[in-house]
XYZ file of C-alpha atoms in Angstrom:
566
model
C 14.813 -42.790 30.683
C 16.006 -43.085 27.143
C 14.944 -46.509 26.863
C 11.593 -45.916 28.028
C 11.545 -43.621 25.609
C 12.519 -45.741 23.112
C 10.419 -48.340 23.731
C 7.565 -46.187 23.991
C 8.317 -45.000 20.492
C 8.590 -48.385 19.056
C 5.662 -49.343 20.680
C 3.887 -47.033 18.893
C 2.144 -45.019 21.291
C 3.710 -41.773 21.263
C 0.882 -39.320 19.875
C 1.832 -37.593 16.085
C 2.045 -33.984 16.119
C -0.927 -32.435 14.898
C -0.019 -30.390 11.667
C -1.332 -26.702 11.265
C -3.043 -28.209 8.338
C -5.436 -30.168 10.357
C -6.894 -27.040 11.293
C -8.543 -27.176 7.411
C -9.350 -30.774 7.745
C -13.191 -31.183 8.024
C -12.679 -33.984 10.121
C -9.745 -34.980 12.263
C -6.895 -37.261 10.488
C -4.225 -38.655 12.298
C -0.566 -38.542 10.810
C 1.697 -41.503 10.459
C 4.855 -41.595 12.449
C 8.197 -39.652 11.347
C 9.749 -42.667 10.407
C 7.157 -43.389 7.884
C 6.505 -39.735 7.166
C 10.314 -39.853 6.453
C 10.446 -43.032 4.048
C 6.863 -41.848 1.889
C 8.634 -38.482 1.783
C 12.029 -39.630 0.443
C 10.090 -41.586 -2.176
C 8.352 -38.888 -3.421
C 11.399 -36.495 -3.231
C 13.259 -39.489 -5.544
C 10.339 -38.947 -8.106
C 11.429 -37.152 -11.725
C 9.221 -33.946 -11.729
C 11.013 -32.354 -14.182
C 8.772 -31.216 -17.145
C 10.207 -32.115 -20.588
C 7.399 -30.091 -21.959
C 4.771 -28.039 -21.485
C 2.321 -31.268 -21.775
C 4.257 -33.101 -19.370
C 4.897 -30.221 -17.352
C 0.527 -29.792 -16.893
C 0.253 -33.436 -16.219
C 2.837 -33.586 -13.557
C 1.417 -30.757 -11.815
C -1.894 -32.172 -11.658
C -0.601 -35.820 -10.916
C 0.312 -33.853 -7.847
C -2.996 -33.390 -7.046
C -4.239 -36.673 -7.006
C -6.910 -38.134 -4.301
C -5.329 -39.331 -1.646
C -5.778 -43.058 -0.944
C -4.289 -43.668 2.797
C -3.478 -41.973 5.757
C 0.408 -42.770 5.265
C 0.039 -40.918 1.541
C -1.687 -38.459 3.263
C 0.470 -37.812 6.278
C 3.631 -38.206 4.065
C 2.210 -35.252 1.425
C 0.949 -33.091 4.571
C 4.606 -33.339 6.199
C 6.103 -32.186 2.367
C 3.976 -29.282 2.278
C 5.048 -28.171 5.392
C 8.320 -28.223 4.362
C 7.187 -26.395 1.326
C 5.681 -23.706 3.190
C 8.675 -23.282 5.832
C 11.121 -22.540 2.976
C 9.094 -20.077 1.641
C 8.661 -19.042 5.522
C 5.409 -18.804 4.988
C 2.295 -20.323 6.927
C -1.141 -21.568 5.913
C -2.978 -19.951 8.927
C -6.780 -18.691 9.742
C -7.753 -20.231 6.572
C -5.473 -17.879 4.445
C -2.418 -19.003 2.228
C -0.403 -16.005 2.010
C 2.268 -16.919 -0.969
C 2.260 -13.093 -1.859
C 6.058 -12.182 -3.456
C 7.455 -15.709 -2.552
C 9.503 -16.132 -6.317
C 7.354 -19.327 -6.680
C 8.816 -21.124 -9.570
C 7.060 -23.975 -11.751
C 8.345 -26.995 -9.374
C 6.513 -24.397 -6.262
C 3.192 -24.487 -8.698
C 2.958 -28.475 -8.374
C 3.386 -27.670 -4.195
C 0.637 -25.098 -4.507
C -1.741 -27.594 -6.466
C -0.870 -30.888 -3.493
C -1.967 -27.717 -1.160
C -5.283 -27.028 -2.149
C -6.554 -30.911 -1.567
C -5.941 -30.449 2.612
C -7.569 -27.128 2.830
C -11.141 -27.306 1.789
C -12.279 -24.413 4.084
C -9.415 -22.152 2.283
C -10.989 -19.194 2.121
C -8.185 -16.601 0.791
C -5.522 -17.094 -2.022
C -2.971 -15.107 -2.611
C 0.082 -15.653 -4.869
C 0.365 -11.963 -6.143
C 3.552 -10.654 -7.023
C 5.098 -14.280 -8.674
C 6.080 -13.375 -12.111
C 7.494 -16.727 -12.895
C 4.430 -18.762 -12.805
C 2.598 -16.988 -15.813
C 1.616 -19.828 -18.044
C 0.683 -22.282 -15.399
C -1.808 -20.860 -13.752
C -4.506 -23.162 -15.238
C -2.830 -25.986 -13.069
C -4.349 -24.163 -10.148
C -7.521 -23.295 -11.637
C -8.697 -26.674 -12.209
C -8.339 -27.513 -8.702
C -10.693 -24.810 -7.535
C -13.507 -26.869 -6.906
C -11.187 -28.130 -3.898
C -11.575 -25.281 -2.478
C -15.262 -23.835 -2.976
C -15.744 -21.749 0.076
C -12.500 -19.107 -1.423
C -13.523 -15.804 -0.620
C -10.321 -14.047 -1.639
C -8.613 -14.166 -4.982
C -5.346 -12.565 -5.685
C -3.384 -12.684 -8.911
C -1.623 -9.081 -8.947
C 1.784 -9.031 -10.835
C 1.778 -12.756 -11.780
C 2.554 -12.527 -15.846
C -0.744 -14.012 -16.872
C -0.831 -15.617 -20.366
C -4.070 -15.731 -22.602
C -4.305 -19.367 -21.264
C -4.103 -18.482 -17.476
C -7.187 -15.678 -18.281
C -9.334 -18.218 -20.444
C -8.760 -20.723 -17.532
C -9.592 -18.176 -14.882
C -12.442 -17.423 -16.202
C -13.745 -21.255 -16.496
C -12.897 -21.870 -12.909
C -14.471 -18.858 -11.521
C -18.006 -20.382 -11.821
C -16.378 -23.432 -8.705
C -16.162 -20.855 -6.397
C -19.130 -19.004 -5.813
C -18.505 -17.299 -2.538
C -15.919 -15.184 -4.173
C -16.100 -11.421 -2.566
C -12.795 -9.994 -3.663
C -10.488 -10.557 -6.997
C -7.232 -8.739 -7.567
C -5.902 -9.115 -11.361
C -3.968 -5.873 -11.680
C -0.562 -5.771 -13.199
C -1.560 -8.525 -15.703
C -1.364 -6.809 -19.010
C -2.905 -9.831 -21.190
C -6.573 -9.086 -18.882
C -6.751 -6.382 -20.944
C -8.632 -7.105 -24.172
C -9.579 -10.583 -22.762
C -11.538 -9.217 -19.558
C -14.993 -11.277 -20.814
C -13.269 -14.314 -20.843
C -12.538 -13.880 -17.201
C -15.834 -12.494 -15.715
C -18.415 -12.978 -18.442
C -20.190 -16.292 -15.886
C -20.442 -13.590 -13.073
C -24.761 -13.874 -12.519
C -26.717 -11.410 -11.281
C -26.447 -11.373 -7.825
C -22.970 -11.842 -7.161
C -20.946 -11.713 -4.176
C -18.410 -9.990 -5.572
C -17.359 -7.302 -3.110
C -13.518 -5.644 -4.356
C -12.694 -5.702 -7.825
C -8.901 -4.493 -8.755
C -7.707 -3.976 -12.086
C -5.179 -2.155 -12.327
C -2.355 -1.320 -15.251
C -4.407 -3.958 -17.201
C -4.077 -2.638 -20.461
C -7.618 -2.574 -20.573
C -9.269 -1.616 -23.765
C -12.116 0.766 -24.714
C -14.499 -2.874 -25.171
C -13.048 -3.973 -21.894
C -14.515 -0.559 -20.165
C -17.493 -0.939 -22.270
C -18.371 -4.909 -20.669
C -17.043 -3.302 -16.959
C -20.260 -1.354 -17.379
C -22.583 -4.261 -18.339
C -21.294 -5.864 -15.875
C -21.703 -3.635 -13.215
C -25.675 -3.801 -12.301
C -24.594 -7.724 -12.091
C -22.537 -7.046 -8.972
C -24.626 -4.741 -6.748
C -22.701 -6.353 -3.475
C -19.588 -4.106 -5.149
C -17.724 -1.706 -2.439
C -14.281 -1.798 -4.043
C -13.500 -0.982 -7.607
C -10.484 0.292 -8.931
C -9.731 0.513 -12.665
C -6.378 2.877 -12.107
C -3.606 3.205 -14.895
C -5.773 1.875 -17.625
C -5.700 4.844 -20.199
C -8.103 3.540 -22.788
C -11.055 3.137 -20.887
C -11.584 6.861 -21.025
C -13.765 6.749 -23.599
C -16.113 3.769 -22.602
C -16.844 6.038 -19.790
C -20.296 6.361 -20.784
C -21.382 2.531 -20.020
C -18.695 2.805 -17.239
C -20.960 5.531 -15.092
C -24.480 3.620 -16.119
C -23.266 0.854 -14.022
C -22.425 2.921 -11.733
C -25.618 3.958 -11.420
C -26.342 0.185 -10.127
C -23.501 0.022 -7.478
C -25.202 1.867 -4.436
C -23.059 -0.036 -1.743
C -19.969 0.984 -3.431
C -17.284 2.987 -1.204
C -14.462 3.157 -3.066
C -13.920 4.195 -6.521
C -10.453 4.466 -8.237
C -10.290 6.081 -11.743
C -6.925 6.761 -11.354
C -4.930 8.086 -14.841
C -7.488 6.787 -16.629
C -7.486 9.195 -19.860
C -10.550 10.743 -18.436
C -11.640 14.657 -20.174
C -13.280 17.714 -19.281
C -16.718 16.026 -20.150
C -15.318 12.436 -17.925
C -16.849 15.007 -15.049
C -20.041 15.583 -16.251
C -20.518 12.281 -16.938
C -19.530 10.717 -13.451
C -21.676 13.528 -11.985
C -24.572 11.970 -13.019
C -23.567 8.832 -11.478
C -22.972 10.822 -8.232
C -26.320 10.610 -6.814
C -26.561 7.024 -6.741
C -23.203 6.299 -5.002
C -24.579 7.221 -1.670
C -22.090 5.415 0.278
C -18.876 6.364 -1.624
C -16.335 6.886 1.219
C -13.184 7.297 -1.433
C -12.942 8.926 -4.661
C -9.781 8.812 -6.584
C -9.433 10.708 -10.033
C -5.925 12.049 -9.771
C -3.791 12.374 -12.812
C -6.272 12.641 -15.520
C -4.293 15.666 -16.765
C -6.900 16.326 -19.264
C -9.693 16.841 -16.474
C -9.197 20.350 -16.075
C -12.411 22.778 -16.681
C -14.602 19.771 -16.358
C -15.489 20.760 -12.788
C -16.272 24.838 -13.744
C -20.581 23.374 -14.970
C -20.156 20.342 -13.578
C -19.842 19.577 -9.990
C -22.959 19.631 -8.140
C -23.585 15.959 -7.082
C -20.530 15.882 -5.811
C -21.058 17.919 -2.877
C -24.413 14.778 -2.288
C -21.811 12.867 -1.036
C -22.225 13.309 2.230
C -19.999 10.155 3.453
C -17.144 10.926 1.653
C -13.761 10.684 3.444
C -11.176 10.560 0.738
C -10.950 13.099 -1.915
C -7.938 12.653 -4.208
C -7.684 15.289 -7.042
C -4.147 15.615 -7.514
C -2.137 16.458 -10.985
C -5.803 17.193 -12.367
C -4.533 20.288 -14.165
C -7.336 22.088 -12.515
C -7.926 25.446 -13.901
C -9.140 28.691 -11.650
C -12.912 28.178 -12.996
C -12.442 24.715 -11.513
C -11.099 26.052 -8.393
C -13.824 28.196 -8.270
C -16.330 25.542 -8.182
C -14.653 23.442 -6.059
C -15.025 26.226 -3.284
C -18.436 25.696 -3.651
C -18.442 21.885 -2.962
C -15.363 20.769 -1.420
C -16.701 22.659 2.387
C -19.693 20.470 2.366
C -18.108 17.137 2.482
C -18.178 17.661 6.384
C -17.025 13.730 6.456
C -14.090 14.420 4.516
C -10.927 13.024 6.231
C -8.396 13.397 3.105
C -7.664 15.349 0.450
C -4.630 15.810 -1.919
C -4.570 19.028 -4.671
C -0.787 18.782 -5.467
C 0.594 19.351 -8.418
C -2.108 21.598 -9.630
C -0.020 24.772 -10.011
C -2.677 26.840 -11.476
C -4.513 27.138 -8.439
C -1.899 28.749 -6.276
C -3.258 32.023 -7.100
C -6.937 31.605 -7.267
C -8.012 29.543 -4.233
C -7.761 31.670 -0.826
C -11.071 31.280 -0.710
C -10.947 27.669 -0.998
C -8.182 27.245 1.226
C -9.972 29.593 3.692
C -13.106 27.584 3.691
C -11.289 24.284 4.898
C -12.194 25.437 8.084
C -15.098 23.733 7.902
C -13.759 20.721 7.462
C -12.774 19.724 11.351
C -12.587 15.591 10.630
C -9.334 16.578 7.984
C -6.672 14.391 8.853
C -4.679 14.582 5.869
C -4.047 17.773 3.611
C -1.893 17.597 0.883
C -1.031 20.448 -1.370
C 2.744 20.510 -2.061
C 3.661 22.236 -5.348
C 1.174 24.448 -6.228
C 2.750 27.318 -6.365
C 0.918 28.702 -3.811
C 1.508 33.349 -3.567
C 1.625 35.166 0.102
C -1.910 35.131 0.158
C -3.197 31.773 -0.569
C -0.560 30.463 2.046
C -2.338 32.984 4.513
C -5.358 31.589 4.022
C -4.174 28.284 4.850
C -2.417 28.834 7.934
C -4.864 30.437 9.257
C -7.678 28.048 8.154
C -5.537 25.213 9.718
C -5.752 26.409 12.804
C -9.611 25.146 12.490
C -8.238 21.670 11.800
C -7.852 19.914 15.281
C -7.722 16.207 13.623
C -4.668 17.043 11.040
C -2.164 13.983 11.453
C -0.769 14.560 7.791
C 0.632 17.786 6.153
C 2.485 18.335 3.176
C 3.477 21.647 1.486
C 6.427 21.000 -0.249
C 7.354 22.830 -3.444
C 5.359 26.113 -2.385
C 8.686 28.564 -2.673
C 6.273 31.286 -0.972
C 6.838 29.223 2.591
C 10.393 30.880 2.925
C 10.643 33.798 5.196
C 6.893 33.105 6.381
C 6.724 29.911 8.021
C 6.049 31.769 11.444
C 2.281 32.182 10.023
C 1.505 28.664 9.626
C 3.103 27.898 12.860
C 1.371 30.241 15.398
C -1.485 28.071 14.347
C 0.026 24.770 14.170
C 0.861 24.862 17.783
C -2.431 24.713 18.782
C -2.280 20.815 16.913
C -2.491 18.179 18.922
C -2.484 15.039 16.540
C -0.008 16.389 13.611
C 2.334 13.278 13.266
C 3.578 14.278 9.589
C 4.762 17.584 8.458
C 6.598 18.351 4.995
C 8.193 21.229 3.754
C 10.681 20.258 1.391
C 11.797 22.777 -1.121
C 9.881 26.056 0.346
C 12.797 27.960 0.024
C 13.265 27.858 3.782
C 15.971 30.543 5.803
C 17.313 30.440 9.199
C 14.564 32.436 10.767
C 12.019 29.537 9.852
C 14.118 26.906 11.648
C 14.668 29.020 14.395
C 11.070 29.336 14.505
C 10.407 25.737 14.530
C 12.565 25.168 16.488
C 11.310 27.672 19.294
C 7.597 25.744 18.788
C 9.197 22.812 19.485
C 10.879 23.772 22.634
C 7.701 24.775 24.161
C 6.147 21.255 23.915
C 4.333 21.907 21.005
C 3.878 19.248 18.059
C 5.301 16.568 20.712
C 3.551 13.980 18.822
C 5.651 14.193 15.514
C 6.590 11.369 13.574
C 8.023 12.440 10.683
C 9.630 15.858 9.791
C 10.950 16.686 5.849
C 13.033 19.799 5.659
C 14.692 19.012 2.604
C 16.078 21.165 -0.635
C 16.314 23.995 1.298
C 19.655 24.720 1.090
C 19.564 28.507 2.509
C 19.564 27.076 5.733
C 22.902 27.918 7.557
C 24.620 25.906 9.747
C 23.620 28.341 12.687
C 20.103 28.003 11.939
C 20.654 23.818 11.795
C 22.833 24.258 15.301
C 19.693 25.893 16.985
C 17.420 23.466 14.904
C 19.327 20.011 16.382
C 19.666 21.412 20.246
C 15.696 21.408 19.960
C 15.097 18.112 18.759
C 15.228 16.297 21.493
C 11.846 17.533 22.480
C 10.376 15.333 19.767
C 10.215 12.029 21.583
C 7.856 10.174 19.378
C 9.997 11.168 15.770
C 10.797 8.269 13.513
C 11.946 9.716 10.443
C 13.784 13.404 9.768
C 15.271 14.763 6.272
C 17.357 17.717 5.721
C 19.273 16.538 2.939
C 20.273 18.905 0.203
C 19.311 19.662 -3.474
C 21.196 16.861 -5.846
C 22.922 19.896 -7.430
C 24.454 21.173 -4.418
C 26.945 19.860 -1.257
C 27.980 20.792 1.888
C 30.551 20.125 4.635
C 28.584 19.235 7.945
C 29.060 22.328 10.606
C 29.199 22.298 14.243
C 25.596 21.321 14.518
C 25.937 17.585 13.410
C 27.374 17.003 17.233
C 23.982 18.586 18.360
C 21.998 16.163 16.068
C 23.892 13.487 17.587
C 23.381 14.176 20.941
C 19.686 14.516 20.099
C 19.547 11.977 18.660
C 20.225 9.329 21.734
C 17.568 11.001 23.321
C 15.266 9.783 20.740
C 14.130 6.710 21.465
C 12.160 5.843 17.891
C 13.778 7.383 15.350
C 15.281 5.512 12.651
C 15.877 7.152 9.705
C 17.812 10.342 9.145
C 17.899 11.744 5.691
C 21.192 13.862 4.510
C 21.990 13.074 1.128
C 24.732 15.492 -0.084
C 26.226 16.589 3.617
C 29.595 15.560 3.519
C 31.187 14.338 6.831
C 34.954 15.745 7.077
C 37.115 12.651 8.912
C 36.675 13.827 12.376
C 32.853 14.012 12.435
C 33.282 10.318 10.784
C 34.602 9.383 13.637
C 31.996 11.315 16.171
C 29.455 8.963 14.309
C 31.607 5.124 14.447
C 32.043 6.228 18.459
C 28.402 7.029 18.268
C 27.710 3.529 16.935
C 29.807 2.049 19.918
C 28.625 3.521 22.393
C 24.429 3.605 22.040
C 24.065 0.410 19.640
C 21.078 2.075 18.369
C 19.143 1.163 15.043
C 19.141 4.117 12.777
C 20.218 4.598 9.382
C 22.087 7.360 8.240
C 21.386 8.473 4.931
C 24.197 10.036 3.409
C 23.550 9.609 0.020
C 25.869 7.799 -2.466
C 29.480 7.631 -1.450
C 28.523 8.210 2.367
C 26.065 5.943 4.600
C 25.985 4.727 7.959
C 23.576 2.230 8.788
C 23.426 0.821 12.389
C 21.437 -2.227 13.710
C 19.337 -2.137 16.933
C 20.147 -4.362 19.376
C 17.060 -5.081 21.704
């Protein structure tokens, strides 16, 4: 048998393997056999590729790229980038190269250039997330005429030098079918952002366009809002974290005014005023399909919404509303009442950390009701009084789609968490519930816990109980024989404040034995509990006896983290 097999090999008829990269090939190529693969590759592997400067390093990264002249080179440089790729255990598949937080080096730069020459149907790029190839990004660049059909573009987090940008922005006109580019985290954008885009024509395909933390400038806003009647494909655009564009806001929302297929719009900390809300409300009316709308932490937005908030309430699609650390005043509360219930589409919306409104929006709160498609609600710490929390509870009990609630940091919870859950138990689809620091007492647990006995919120994933160290260990006993109701829990917290410790009472046994009923939890949060010796041990015997996955979080000096073992 081995014979024949040998012979058949010398022979030369066994059939190459067919390399994933064929699948870019526009026609079918053949490979050359391993032992020639082997010999081409060990020549190439002998070559000095070591840059002595930043000249040679350019030219040796593009000598990499080369035509290939015969079906040996090219089986011998297709065999070498799969050996690229498996290092970085990565795959070229569905005409995507996915190189996205790989620590590609210089050297991995000159693999990435050989790549692009096999896969001329490529049709997304991403090498986000590489902070070490900043400088050499041209390399690429001028090999994007390889690769024409590119779709997707992303550059996130990759260091870009002044160079890389001018370069970008020269190579962008080789692939015209581009529909999404991702240059956030690239401070030197900012300032530069014409270089990049200033060949984008009328009519462009561009689709997403992410720049975030650019350090973009006032001028850089300014051109964003030339540019935008250019790109009237846009859906996606998200200028987050770039303070300075605040007051270019003006062009900004005239462009706008040209984007009617956009559905997502992120003006996140963006330095925008009172009068930033005016200003976008004009643009309002032509953003007919905006599904998302992101202006949270614009702390300077507050009492731009009290004359200035009517075409918001035209957007009739709108599913995500995100408002949070706005510094919204009562007069903007006010207003908001007025708008916020007629977004019947709206799926999310977060109003944390506006603490002025915890006394001025019952009615607000109240009028959620009319809101049945909510899925997420978030209003944690905003220092919500005894009868805005009313309103809530009772308003939630008109919210049969709520998969995501968070009230953290409202201290009027304690001693009245019975109210929101005589409603709550008529949710069916609440998978995420968060009360951290609400000031919570035994009574509330023991509440909970009596909900959760009777079936209720069975489809809980994730349960955060933590700072709320009033809690005694009774209340955590009756809390733990409970738990085992919650079959589809992942994640639970009950870890104390950072100021404060306990010894572990009687109850951690109870958690335990809940615990093995649980079949996908994995994470249990409680930092600060402090195990005495004996309950160490309950939880190493634990370990030997179920095998299960879950990690143990018991803050600094404690932690027990157990694999699963399928």
């Amino acid at each position: 048998m081995s014979q024949r097999r040998k012979k058949n090999s010398s022979d030369g008829e066994t059939k190459p393997r067919t390399s994933f990269v064929n699948k870019f090939f526009r026609s079918s190529k053949l490979r050359p056999t391993k032992a020639e693969s082997r010999k081409k590759s060990n020549d190439l592997e002998a070559a000095d590729f070591q840059p002595s400067d930043d000249a040679q390093k350019t030219e040796n990264i593009l000598d990499t790229a080369k035509p290939l002249t015969s079906e040996m080179e090219l089986g011998s440089r297709m065999e070498k980038n799969e050996q690229f790729l498996q290092k970085l255990g990565r795959k070229a598949v569905n005409k995507c190269l996915d190189l996205n937080n790989c620590g590609l080096t210089t050297a991995d730069v000159r693999e990435v250039v050989a790549l692009l020459p096999l896969l001329p149907d490529l049709e997304k790029l991403d090498i986000s997330w590489n902070d070490l190839i900043g400088g050499t990004l041209h390399s690429v660049t001028q090999q994007m005429h390889l690769v024409s059909k590119l779709k997707i573009l992303r550059l996130g987090s990759c260091r870009l030098t002044t160079d890389d940008v001018r370069a970008l922005g020269e190579a962008l006109e080789a692939i015209p079918e581009l529909e999404e580019l991702n240059l956030s985290w690239n401070s030197k954008v900012g300032g530069n952002l014409p270089l990049i885009l200033q060949k984008f024509q009328e009519g462009s395909k561009i689709q997403t366009l992410e720049l975030v933390d650019c350090d973009l400038t006032s001028e850089d806003g300014a051109f964003v809002g030339q540019l935008l009647p250019m790109m009237q494909n846009l859906e996606v655009l998200d200028l987050s974290i770039n303070r300075n564009i605040g007051g270019s806001l003006n062009s900004i929302a005239q462009g706008l005014k040209s984007t009617s297929n956009l559905k997502v719009l992120k003006l996140h900390s963006c330095g925008l005023s009172q009068k930033s809300v005016r200003i976008l409300d004009a643009a309002f009316r032509y953003l007919c399909e905006l599904r998302k709308l992101d202006l949270s932490c614009n702390k300077e937005l507050g009492g731009g919404f009290e004359d200035a908030s009517a075409q918001l309430a035209m957007l009739e699609h709108l599913e995500v509303l995100d408002l949070h650390q706005c510094s919204l005043t009562v007069d903007d509360v006010m207003s908001l009442t007025q708008v916020i219930p007629l977004l019947s589409s709206l799926q999310e919306l977060d109003l944390s950390a506006n603490k002025k409104m915890g006394g001025s929006s019952e009615n607000l709160l109240s009028r959620l009701r009319f809101l049945p498609a909510l899925k997420s609600l978030l209003i944690n710490n905003c220092a919500l009084q005894s009868e805005t929390f009313t309103a809530l509870a009772e308003a939630s009990a008109h919210l049969p789609a709520l998969e995501v609630f968070d009230l953290s940091w409202n201290k009027c919870i304690g001693g009245n968490l019975k109210l929101l859950l005589e409603t709550l138990k008529f949710s069916e689809s609440l998978q995420v519930l968060r009360l951290s620091s609400c000031s919570l007492v035994t009574e509330d647990v023991a509440v909970l816990a009596s909900l959760i006995q009777t079936g209720h919120l069975a489809k809980l994933q994730k349960l955060i109980l933590s700072y709320n160290d009033s809690i005694c260990d009774t209340g955590w006993a009756i809390f733990c024989q409970n738990m085992w109701f919650l079959k589809e829990l992942t994640e639970l917290d009950i870890s104390l404040r950072p100021s404060t410790s306990r010894d572990c009472g009687q109850w951690f046994r109870h958690l335990l034995c809940a615990v093995t009923t649980l079949p996908k939890i994995t994470e249990i949060g409680m930092k600060r509990w402090i195990l005495p010796a004996t309950q160490e041990e309950e939880l190493e015997r634990f370990h030997q006896d179920h095998r299960c996955g879950i990690h143990f979080d018991l803050g600094e000096f404690q932690e027990a983290d157990f694999p699963r073992l399928n």
